[in-house]
mmCIF file of C-alpha atoms in Angstrom:
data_model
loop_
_atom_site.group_PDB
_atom_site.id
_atom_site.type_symbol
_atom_site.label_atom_id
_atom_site.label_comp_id
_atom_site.label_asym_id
_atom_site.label_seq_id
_atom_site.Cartn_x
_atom_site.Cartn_y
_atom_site.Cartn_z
ATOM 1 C CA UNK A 1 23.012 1.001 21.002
ATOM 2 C CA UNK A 2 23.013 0.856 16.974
ATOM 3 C CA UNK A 3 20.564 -2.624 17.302
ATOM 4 C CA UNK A 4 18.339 -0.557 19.466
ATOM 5 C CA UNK A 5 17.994 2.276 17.468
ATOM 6 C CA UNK A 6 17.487 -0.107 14.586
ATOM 7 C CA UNK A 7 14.668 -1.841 16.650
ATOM 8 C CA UNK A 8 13.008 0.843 17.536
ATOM 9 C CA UNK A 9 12.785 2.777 14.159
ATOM 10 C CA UNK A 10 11.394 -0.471 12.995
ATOM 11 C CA UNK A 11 8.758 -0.227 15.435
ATOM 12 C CA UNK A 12 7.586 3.043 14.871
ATOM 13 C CA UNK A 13 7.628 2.240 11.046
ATOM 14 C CA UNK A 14 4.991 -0.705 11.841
ATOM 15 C CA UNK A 15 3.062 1.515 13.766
ATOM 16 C CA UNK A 16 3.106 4.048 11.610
ATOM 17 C CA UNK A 17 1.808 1.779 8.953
ATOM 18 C CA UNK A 18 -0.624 -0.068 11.201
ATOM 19 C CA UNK A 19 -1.896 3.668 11.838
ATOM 20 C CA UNK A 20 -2.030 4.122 8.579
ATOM 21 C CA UNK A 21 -4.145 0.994 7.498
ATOM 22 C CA UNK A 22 -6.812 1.822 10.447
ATOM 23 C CA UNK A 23 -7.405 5.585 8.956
ATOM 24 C CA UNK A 24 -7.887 3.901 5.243
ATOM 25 C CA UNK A 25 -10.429 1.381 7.312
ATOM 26 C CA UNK A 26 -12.063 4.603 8.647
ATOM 27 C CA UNK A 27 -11.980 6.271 5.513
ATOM 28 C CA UNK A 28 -9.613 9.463 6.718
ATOM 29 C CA UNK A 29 -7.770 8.896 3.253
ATOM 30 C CA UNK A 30 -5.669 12.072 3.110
ATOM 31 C CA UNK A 31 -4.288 11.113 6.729
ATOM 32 C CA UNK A 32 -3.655 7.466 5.703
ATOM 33 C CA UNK A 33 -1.851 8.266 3.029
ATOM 34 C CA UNK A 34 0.684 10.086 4.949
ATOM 35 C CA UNK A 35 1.137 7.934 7.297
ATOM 36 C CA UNK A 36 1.869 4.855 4.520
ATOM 37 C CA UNK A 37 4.133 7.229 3.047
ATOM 38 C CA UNK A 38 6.024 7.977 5.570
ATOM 39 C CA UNK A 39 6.217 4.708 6.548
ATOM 40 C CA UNK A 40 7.476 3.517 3.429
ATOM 41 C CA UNK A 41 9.923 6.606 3.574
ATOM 42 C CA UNK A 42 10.907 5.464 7.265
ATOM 43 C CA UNK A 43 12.602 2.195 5.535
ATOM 44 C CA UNK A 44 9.679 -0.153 6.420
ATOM 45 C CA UNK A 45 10.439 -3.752 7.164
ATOM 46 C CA UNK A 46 9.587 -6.808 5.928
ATOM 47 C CA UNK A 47 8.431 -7.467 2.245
ATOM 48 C CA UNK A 48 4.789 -8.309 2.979
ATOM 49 C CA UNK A 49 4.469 -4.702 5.070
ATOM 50 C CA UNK A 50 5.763 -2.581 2.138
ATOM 51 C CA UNK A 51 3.506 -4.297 0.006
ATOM 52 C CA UNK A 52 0.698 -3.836 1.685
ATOM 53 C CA UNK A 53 1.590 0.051 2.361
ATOM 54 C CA UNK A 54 1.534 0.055 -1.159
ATOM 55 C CA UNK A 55 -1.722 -1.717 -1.850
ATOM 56 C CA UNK A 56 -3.492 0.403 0.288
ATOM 57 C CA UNK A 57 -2.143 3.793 -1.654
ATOM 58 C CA UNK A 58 -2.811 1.985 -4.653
ATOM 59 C CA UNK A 59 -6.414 1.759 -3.630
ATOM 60 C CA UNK A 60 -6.416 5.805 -2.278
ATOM 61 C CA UNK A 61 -5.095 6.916 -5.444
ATOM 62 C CA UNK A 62 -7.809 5.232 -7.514
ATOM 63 C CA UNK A 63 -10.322 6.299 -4.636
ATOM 64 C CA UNK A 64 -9.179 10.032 -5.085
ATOM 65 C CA UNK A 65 -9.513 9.685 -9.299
ATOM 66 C CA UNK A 66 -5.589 9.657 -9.675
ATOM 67 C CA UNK A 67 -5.453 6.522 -12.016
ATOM 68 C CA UNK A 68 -2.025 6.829 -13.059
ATOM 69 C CA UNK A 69 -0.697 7.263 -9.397
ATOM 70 C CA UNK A 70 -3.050 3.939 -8.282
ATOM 71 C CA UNK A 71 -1.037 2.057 -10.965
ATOM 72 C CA UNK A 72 2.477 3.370 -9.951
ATOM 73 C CA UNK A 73 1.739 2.281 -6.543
ATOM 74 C CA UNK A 74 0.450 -1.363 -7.745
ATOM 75 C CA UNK A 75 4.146 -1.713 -10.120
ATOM 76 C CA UNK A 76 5.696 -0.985 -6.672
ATOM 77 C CA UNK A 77 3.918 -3.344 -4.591
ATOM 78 C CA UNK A 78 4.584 -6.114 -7.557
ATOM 79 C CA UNK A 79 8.024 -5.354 -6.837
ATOM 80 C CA UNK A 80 7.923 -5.993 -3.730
ATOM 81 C CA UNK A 81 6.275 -9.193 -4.173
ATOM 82 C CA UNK A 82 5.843 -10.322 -7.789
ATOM 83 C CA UNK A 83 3.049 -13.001 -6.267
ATOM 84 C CA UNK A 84 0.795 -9.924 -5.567
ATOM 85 C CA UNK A 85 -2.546 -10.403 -5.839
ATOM 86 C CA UNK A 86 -5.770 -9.096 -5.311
ATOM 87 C CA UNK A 87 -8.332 -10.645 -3.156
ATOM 88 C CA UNK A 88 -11.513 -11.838 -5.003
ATOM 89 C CA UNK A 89 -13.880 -9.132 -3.165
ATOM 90 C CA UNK A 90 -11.006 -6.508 -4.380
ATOM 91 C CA UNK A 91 -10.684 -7.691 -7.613
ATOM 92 C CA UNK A 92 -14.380 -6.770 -8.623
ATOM 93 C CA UNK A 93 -14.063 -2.944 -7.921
ATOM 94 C CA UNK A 94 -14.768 -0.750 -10.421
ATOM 95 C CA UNK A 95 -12.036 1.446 -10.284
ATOM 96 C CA UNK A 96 -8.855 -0.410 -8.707
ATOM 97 C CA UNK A 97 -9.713 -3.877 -10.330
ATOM 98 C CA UNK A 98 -8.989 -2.997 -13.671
ATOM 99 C CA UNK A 99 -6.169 -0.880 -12.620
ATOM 100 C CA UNK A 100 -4.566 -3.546 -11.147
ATOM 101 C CA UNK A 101 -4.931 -5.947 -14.003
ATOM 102 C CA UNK A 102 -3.826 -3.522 -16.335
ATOM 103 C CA UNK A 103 -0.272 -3.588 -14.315
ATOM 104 C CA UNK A 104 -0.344 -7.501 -13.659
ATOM 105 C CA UNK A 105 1.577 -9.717 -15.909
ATOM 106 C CA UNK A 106 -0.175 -12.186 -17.751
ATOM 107 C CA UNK A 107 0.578 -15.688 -16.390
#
């Protein structure tokens, strides 16, 4: 009964996340980021899926002019995965590009 339950909290934390990456994608950002959050909250599994929750409130925080926030959430997904990287059409932006560099180590 315990695997079950484990299972099944695990699902709804994907889903939640999923959920979560779709209202970013359809620019609901408020909503998104509760659903990442909780997500990440719910004990999300698997390294590259907390990551990502984090990359994505990385990106609403610099979206919503909360700089400091954007970079917290970019520490956290290094963390997570100290091979984090931005894609080249993310790297560019205006806002979250330099954000993001200015948390990166150097190599």
């Amino acid at each position: 009964m315990a695997a079950y339950r484990a299972l099944a909290s695990l699902l709804v934390c994907l889903v939640i996340s999923g959920c979560g990456i779709r209202a970013y994608e359809d620019g609901e950002l408020a909503y998104a980021a509760r659903l990442l959050q909780l997500s990440l909250d719910s004990g999300l599994g698997g390294a590259s899926n907390r990551m990502k929750a984090h990359k994505y409130l990385a990106f609403i925080h610099c979206a919503s002019g909360r700089i400091q926030q954007c970079r917290d959430e970019f520490r956290m997904a290094l963390e997570v995965d100290s091979s984090f990287d931005l894609r080249d059409d993310e790297t560019g932006h205006p806002i979250w590009g330099p954000a993001f560099r200015s948390v990166k180590p150097k190599k």
